[in-house]
Structures are given as structure tokens and as C-alpha cells.
Coordinates of N, CA, C and O in Angstrom, one line a residue:
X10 N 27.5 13.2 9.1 CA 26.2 13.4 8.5 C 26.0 12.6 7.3 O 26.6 12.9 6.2
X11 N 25.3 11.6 7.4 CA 24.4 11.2 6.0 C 24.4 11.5 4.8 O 24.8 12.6 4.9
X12 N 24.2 11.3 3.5 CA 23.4 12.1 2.9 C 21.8 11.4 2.2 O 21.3 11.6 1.1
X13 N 21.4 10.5 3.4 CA 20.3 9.7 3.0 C 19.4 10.3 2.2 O 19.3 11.6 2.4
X14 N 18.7 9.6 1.2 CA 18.0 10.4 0.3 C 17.1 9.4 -0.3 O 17.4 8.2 -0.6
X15 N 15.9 10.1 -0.5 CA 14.6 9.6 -1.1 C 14.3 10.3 -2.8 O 14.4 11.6 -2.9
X16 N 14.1 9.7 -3.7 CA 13.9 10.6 -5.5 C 12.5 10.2 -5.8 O 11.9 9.3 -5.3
X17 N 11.9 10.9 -6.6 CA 10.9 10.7 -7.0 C 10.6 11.1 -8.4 O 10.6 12.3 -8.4
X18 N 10.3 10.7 -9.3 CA 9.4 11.1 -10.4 C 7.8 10.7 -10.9 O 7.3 9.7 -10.8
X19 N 7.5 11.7 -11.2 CA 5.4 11.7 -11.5 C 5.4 12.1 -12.9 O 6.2 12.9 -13.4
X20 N 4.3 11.3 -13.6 CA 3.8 12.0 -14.7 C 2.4 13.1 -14.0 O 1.4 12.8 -13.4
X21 N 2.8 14.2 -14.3 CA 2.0 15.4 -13.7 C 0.8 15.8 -14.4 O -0.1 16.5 -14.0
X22 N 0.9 15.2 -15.7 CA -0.2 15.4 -16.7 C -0.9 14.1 -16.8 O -1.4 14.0 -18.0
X23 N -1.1 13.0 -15.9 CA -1.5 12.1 -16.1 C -3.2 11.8 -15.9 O -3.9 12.7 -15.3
X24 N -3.5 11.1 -16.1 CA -5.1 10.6 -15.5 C -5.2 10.1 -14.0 O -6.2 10.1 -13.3
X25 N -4.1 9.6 -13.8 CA -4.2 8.8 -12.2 C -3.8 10.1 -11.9 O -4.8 10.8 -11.6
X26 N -2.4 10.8 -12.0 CA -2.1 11.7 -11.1 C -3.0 12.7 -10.9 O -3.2 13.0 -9.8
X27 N -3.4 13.2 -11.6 CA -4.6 14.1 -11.6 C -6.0 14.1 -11.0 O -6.8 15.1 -10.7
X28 N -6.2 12.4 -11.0 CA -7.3 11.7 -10.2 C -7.2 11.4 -8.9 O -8.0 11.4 -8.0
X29 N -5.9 11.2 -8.9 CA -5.6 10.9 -7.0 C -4.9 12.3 -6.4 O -4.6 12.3 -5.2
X30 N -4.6 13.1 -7.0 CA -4.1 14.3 -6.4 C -5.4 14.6 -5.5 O -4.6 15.1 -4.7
X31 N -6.6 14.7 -4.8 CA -7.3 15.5 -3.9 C -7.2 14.2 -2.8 O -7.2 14.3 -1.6
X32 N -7.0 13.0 -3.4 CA -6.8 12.0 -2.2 C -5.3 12.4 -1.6 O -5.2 12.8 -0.4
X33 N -4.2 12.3 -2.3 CA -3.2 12.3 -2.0 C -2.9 13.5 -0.8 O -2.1 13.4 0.2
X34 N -3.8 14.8 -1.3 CA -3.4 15.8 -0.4 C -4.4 15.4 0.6 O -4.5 16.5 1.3
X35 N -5.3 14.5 1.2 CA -5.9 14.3 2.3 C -5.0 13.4 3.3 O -4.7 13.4 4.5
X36 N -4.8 12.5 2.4 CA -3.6 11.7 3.3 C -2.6 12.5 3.4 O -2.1 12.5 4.5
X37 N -2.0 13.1 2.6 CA -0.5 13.7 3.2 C -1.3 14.1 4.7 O -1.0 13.4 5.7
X38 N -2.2 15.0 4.7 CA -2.7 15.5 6.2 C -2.5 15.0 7.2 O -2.0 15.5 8.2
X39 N -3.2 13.2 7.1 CA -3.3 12.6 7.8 C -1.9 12.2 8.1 O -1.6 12.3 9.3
X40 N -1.2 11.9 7.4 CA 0.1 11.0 7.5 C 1.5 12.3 8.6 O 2.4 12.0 9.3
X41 N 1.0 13.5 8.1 CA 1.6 15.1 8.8 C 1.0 14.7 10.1 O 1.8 14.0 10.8
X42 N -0.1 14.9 10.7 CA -0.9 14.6 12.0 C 0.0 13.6 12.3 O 1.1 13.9 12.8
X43 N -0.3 12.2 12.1 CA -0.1 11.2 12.9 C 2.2 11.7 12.8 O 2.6 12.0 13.9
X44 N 2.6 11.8 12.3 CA 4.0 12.0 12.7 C 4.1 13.2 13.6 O 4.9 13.3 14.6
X45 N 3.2 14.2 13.3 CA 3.3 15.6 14.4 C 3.2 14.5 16.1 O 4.1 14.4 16.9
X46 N 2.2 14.1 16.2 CA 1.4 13.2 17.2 C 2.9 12.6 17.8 O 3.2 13.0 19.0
X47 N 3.8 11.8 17.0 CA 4.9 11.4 17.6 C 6.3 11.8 18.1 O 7.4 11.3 18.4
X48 N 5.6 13.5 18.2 CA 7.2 15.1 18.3 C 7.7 14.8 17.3 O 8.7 14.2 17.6
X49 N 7.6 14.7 16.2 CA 8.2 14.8 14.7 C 7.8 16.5 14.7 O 6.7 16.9 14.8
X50 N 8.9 17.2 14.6 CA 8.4 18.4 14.1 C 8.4 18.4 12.9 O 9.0 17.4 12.4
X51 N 7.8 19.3 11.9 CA 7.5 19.1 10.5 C 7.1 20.7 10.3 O 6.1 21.2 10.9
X52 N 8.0 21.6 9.3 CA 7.4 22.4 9.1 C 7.3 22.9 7.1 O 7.0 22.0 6.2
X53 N 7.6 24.5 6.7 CA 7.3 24.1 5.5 C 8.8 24.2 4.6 O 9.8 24.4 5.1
X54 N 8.6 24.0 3.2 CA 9.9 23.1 2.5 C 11.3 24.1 2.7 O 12.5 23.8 2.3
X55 N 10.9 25.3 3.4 CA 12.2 25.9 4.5 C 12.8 25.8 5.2 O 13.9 26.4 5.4
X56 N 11.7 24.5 6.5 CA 12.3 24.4 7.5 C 11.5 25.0 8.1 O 11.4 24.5 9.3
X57 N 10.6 26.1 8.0 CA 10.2 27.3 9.3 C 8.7 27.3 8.7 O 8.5 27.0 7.6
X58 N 7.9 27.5 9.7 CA 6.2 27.7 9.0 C 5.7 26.5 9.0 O 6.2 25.5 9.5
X59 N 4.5 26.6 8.4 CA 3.9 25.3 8.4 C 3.9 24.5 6.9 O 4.0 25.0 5.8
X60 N 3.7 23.1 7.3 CA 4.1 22.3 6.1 C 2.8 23.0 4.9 O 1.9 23.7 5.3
X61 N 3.1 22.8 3.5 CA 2.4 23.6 2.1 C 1.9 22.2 1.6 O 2.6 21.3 1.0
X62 N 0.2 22.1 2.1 CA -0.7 21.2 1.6 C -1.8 22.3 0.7 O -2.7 23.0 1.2
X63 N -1.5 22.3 -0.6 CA -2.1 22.9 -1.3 C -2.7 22.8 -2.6 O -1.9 23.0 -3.5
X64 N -4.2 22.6 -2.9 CA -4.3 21.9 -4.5 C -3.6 22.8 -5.6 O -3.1 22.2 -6.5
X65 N -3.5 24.0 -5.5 CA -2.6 24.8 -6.7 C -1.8 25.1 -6.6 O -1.5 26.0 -7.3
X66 N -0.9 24.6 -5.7 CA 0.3 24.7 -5.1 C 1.3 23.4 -5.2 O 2.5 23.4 -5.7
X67 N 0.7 22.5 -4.7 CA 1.0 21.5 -4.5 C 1.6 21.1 -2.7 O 1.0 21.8 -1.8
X68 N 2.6 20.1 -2.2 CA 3.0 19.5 -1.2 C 4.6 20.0 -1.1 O 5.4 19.9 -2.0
X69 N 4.8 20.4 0.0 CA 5.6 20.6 0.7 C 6.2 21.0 2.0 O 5.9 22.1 2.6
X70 N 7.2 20.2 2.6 CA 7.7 20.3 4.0 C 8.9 20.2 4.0 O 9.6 20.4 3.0
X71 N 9.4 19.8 5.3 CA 11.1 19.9 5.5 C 10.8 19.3 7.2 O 9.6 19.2 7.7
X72 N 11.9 18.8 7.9 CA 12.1 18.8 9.3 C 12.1 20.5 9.8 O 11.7 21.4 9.0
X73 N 12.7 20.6 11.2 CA 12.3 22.1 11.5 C 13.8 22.4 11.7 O 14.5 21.6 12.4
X74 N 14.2 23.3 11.1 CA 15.6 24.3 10.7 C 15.9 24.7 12.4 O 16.9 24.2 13.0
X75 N 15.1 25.7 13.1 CA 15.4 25.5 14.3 C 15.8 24.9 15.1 O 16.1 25.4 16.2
X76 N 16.0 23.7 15.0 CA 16.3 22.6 16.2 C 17.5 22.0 15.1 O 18.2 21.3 15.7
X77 N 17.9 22.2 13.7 CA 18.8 21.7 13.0 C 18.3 20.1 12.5 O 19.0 19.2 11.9
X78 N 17.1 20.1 12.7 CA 16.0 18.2 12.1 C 15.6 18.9 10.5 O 14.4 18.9 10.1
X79 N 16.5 19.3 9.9 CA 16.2 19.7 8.7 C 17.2 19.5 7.5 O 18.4 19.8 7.6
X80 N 16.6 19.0 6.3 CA 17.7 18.4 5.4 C 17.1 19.4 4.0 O 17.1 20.7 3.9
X81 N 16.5 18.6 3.1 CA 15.9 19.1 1.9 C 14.8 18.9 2.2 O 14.4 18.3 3.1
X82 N 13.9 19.5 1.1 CA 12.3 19.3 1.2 C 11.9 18.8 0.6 O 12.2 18.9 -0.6
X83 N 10.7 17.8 1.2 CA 9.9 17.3 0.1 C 9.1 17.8 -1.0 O 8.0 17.4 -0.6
X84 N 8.8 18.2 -1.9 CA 8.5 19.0 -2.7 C 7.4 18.1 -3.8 O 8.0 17.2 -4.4
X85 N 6.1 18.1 -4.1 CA 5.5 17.0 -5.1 C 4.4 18.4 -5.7 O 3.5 19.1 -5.2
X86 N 4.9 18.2 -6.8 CA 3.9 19.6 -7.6 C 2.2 19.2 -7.9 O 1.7 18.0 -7.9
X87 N 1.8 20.1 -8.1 CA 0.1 19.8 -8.5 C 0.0 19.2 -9.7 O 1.1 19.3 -10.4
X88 N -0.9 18.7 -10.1 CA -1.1 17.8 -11.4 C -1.1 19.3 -12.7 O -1.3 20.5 -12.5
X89 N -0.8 18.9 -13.5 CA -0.7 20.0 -14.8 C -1.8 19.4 -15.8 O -2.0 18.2 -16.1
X90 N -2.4 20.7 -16.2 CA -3.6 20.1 -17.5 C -2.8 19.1 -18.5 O -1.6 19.0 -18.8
X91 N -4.2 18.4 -19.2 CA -4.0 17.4 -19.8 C -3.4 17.6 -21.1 O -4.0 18.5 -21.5
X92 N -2.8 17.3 -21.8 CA -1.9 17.4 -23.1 C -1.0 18.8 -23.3 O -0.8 19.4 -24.3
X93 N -0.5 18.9 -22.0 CA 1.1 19.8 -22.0 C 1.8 19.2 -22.2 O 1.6 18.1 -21.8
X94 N 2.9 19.5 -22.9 CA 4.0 19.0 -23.4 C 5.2 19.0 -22.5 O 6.3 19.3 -22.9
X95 N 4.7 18.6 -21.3 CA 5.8 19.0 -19.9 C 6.8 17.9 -19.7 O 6.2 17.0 -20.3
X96 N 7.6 17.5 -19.4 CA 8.6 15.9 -19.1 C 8.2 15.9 -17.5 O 7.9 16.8 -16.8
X97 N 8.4 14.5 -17.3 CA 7.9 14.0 -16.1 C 8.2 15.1 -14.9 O 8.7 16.1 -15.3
X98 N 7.9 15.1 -13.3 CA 7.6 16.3 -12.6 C 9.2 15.2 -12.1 O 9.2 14.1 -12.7
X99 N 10.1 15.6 -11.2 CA 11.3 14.5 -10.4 C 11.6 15.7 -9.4 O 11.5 16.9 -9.4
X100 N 12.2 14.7 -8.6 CA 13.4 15.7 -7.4 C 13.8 14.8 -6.6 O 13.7 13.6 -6.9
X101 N 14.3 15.2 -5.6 CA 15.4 14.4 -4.3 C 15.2 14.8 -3.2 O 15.1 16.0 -3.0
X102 N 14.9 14.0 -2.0 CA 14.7 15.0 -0.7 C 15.7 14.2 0.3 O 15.4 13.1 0.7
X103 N 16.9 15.2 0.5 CA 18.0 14.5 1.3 C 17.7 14.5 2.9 O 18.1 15.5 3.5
X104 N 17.1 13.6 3.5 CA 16.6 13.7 5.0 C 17.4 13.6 5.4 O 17.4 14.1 6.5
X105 N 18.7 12.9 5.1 CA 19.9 13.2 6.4 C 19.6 11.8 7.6 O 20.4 11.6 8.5
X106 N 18.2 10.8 7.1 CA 17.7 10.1 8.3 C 17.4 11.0 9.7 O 17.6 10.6 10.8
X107 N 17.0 12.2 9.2 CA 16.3 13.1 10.2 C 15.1 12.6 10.8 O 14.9 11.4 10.6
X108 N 14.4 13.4 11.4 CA 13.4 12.3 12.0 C 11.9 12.5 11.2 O 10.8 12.0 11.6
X109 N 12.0 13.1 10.2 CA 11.0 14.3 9.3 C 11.2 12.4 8.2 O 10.2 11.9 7.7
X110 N 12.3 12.0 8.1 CA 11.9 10.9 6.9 C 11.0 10.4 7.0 O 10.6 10.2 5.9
X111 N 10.2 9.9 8.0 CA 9.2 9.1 8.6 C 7.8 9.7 7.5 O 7.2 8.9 6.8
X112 N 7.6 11.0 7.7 CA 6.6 11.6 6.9 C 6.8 12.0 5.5 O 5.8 12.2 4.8
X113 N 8.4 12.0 4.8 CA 8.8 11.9 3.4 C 8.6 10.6 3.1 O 7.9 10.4 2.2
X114 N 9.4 9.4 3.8 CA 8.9 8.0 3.3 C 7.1 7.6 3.4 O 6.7 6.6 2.9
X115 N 6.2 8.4 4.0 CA 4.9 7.8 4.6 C 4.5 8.8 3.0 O 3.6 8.4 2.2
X116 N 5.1 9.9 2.9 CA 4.0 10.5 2.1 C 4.5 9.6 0.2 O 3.9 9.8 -0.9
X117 N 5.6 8.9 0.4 CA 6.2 8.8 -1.0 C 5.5 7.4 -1.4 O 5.2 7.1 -2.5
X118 N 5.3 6.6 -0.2 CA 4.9 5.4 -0.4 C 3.0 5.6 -0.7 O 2.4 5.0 -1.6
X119 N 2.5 6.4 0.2 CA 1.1 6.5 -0.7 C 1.0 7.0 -1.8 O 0.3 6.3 -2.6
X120 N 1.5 8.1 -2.1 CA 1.5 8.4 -3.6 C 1.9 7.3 -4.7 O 1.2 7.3 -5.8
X121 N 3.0 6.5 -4.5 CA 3.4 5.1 -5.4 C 1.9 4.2 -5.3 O 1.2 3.9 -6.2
X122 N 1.7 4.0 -4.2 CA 0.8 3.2 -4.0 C -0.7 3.8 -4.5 O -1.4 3.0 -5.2
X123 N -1.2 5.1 -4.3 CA -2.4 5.6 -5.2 C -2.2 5.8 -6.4 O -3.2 5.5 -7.1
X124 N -1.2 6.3 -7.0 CA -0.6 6.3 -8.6 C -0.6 6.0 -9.5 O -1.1 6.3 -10.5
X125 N 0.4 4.7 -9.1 CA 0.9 3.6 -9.8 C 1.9 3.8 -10.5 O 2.8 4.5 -10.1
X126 N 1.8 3.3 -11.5 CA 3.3 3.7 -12.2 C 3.5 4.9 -12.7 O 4.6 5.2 -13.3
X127 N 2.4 5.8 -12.6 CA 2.9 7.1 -12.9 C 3.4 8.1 -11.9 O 3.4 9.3 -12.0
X128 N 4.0 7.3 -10.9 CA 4.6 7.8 -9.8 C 5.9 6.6 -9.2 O 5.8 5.5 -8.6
X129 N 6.9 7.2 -9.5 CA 8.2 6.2 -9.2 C 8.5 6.6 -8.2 O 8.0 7.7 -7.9
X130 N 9.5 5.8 -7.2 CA 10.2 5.9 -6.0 C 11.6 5.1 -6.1 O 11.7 3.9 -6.4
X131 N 12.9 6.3 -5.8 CA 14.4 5.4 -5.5 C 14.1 6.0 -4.1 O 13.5 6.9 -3.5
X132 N 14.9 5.2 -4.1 CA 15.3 5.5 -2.0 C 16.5 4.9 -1.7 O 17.1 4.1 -2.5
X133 N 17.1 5.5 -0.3 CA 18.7 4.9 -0.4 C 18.3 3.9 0.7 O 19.1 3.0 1.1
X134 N 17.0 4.1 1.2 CA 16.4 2.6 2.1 C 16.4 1.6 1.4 O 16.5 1.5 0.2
X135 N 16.1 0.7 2.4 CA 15.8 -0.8 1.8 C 14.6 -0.8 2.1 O 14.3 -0.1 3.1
X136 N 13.5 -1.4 1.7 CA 12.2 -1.8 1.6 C 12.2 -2.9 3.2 O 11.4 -2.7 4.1
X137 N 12.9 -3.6 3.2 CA 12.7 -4.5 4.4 C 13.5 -4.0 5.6 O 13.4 -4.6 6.7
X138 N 14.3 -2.9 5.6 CA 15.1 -2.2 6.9 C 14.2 -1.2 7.0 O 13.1 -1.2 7.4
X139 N 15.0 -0.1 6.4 CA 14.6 1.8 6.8 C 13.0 1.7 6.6 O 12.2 1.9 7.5
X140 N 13.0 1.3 4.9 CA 11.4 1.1 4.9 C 10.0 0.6 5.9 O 8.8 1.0 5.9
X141 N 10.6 -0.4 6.8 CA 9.8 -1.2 7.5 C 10.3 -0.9 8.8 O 9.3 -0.9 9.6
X142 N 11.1 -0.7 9.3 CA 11.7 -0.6 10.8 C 12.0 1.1 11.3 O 12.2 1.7 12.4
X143 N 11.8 1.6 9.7 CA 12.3 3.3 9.9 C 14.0 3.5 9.5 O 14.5 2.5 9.1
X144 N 14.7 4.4 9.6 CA 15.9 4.8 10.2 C 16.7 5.3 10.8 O 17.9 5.4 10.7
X145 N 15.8 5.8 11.7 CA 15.7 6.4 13.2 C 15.1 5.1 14.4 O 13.9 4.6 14.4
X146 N 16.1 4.6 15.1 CA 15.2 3.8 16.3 C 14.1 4.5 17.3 O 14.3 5.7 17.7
X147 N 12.8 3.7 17.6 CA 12.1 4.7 18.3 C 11.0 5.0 17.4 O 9.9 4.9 17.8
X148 N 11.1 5.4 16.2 CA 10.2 5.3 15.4 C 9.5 4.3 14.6 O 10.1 3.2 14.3
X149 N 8.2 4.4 14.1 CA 8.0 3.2 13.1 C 8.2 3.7 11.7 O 8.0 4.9 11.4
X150 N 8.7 2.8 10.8 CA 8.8 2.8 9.1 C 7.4 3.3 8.9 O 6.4 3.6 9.6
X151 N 8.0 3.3 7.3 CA 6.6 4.1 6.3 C 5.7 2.7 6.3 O 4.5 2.5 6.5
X152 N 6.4 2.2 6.1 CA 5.6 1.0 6.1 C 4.5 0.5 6.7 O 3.4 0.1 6.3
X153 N 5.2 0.6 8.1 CA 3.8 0.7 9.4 C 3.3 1.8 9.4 O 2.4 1.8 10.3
X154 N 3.4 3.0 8.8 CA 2.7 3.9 9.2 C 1.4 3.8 8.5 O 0.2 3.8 8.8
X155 N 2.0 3.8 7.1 CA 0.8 3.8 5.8 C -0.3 2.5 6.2 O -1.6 2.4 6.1
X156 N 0.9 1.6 6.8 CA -0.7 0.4 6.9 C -1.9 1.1 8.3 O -3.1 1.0 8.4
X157 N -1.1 1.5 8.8 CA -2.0 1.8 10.2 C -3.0 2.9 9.6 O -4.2 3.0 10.0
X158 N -2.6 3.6 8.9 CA -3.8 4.8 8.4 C -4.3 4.5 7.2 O -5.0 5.3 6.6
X159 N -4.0 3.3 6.7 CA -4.6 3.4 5.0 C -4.6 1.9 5.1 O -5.6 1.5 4.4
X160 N -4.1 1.0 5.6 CA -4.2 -0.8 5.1 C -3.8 -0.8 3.9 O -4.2 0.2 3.3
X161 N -3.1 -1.7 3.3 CA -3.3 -2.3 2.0 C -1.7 -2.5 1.8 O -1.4 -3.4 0.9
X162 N -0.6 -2.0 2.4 CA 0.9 -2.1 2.2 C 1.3 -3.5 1.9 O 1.2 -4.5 2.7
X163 N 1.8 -3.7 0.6 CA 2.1 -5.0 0.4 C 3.6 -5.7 0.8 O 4.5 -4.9 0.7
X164 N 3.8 -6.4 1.1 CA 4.6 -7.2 1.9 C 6.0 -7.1 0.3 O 7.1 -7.5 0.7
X165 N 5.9 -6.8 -0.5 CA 7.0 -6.9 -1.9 C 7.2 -5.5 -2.4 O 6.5 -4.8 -3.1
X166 N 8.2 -5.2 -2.0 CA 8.5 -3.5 -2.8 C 7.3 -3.1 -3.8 O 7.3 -3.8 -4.9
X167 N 6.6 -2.4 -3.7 CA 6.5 -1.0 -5.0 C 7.3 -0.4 -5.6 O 7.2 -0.3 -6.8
X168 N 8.2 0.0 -5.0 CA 9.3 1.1 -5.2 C 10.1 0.7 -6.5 O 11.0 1.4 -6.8

């Protein structure tokens, strides 16, 4: 077993984050659909239920615990009012290279990419392998996914 893993930090009190939070939770949707569409099971940051797309809530899933396609969850909190004195939002979501990374990498790379720098990305992928080819054969990377539903994926890390 793995312990492949994707990190993230957001400024949660920011102006972008706070401005692209109702986009971001429309694409997560999309980006959940189109991996469901591929038997990606995807449920919520337990493993069991359905994935947590929620503006006061925030984002959260996992692979499905039942079948054992389940590592850690993705977890990305809601934006926090403006001038809290909060430190950046961060976490880790260890996919294991389960087949659920597909929709952890699809949802980390739009968020980088709607954000900007107020949303960072480590990954134990490489931008030109796992990133682009996936880490599961049979599947496509975040890379191809995000272009197919959103266009704009630049050919030079974000991350």
C-alpha cells in the first residue's frame, strides 16, 4: 500500500477565495459527475454517503470504504469572513492512488487554477506523469479531466 498523497493550503479569508468559492463548488459537481460517469465510486469524507458539496459547510469526499477504494478525504472548508484572524485553512488527503485520486487531483487543480495563489498545491505526483496520465492506468489525469470540462490547463505546473 502506498501512501500517495495530495496537501493543500487556502487563504480562507481571502477575496479570490471567497469569490470563487460558489464557482468552485459548481465544478467540484461537475468534476464528481464526470468521475462517477467513469465507476469511480465517490462517496462522503467517510467513505459511506454521499460526497459534502456545501456553501456552509464546505467540500468533502473520500473513495467508497465498502469496496476498500478509500484512503483519507478530501476536505476544503468554506471561505471565513473578511478580517478573522484565522492562519491559512491546510490538510493532506492520502489516496493511496485509489481510483477516487482522479476527482482529488481534478478538484485541487481547479481550485489552484480559480484561486491563484491563495490556494497552494504539494502532491507526491509529478505534473507530467500522475498529473497528466493519472496513477491508475485506464484512467485519465487531472489534467485531461479539467481541460475537458473547463479548457484553460496550462501545459507548466501551477502547483
Amino acid at each position: 500500500m502506498t501512501m500517495y498523497s495530495h496537501s493543500f493550503a487556502a487563504i480562507v479569508t481571502g477575496n479570490r477565495y471567497r469569490r470563487q468559492w460558489p464557482v468552485l463548488l459548481a465544478d467540484t459537481r461537475r468534476i464528481l459527475i464526470a468521475v462517477g460517469e467513469l465507476g469511480i465510486g465517490l462517496c462522503g469524507p467517510d467513505g459511506f454517503g454521499a460526497p459534502l458539496l456545501d456553501s456552509h459547510t464546505g467540500i468533502g469526499f473520500n473513495g467508497d470504504a465498502a469496496t476498500g477504494r478509500h484512503g483519507t478525504p478530501l476536505q476544503l472548508p468554506p471561505p471565513l469572513g473578511d478580517g478573522l484572524a484565522v492562519p491559512a485553512s491546510s490538510g493532506t488527503c492520502r489516496t493511496r492512488s485509489e481510483r477516487y485520486d482522479l476527482a482529488v487531483t481534478a478538484v485541487l487543480l481547479r481550485a489552484r487554477l480559480l484561486i491563484g495563489d491563495d490556494f497552494a498545491v504539494l502532491s507526491d505526483g509529478r505534473w507530467d506523469v500522475e498529473w497528466n496520465q493519472g496513477p491508475r492506468v485506464g484512467f485519465p489525469g487531472a489534467r485531461q479531466l479539467v481541460d475537458d470540462l473547463f479548457g484553460g490547463v496550462p501545459a507548466c505546473s501551477p502547483l
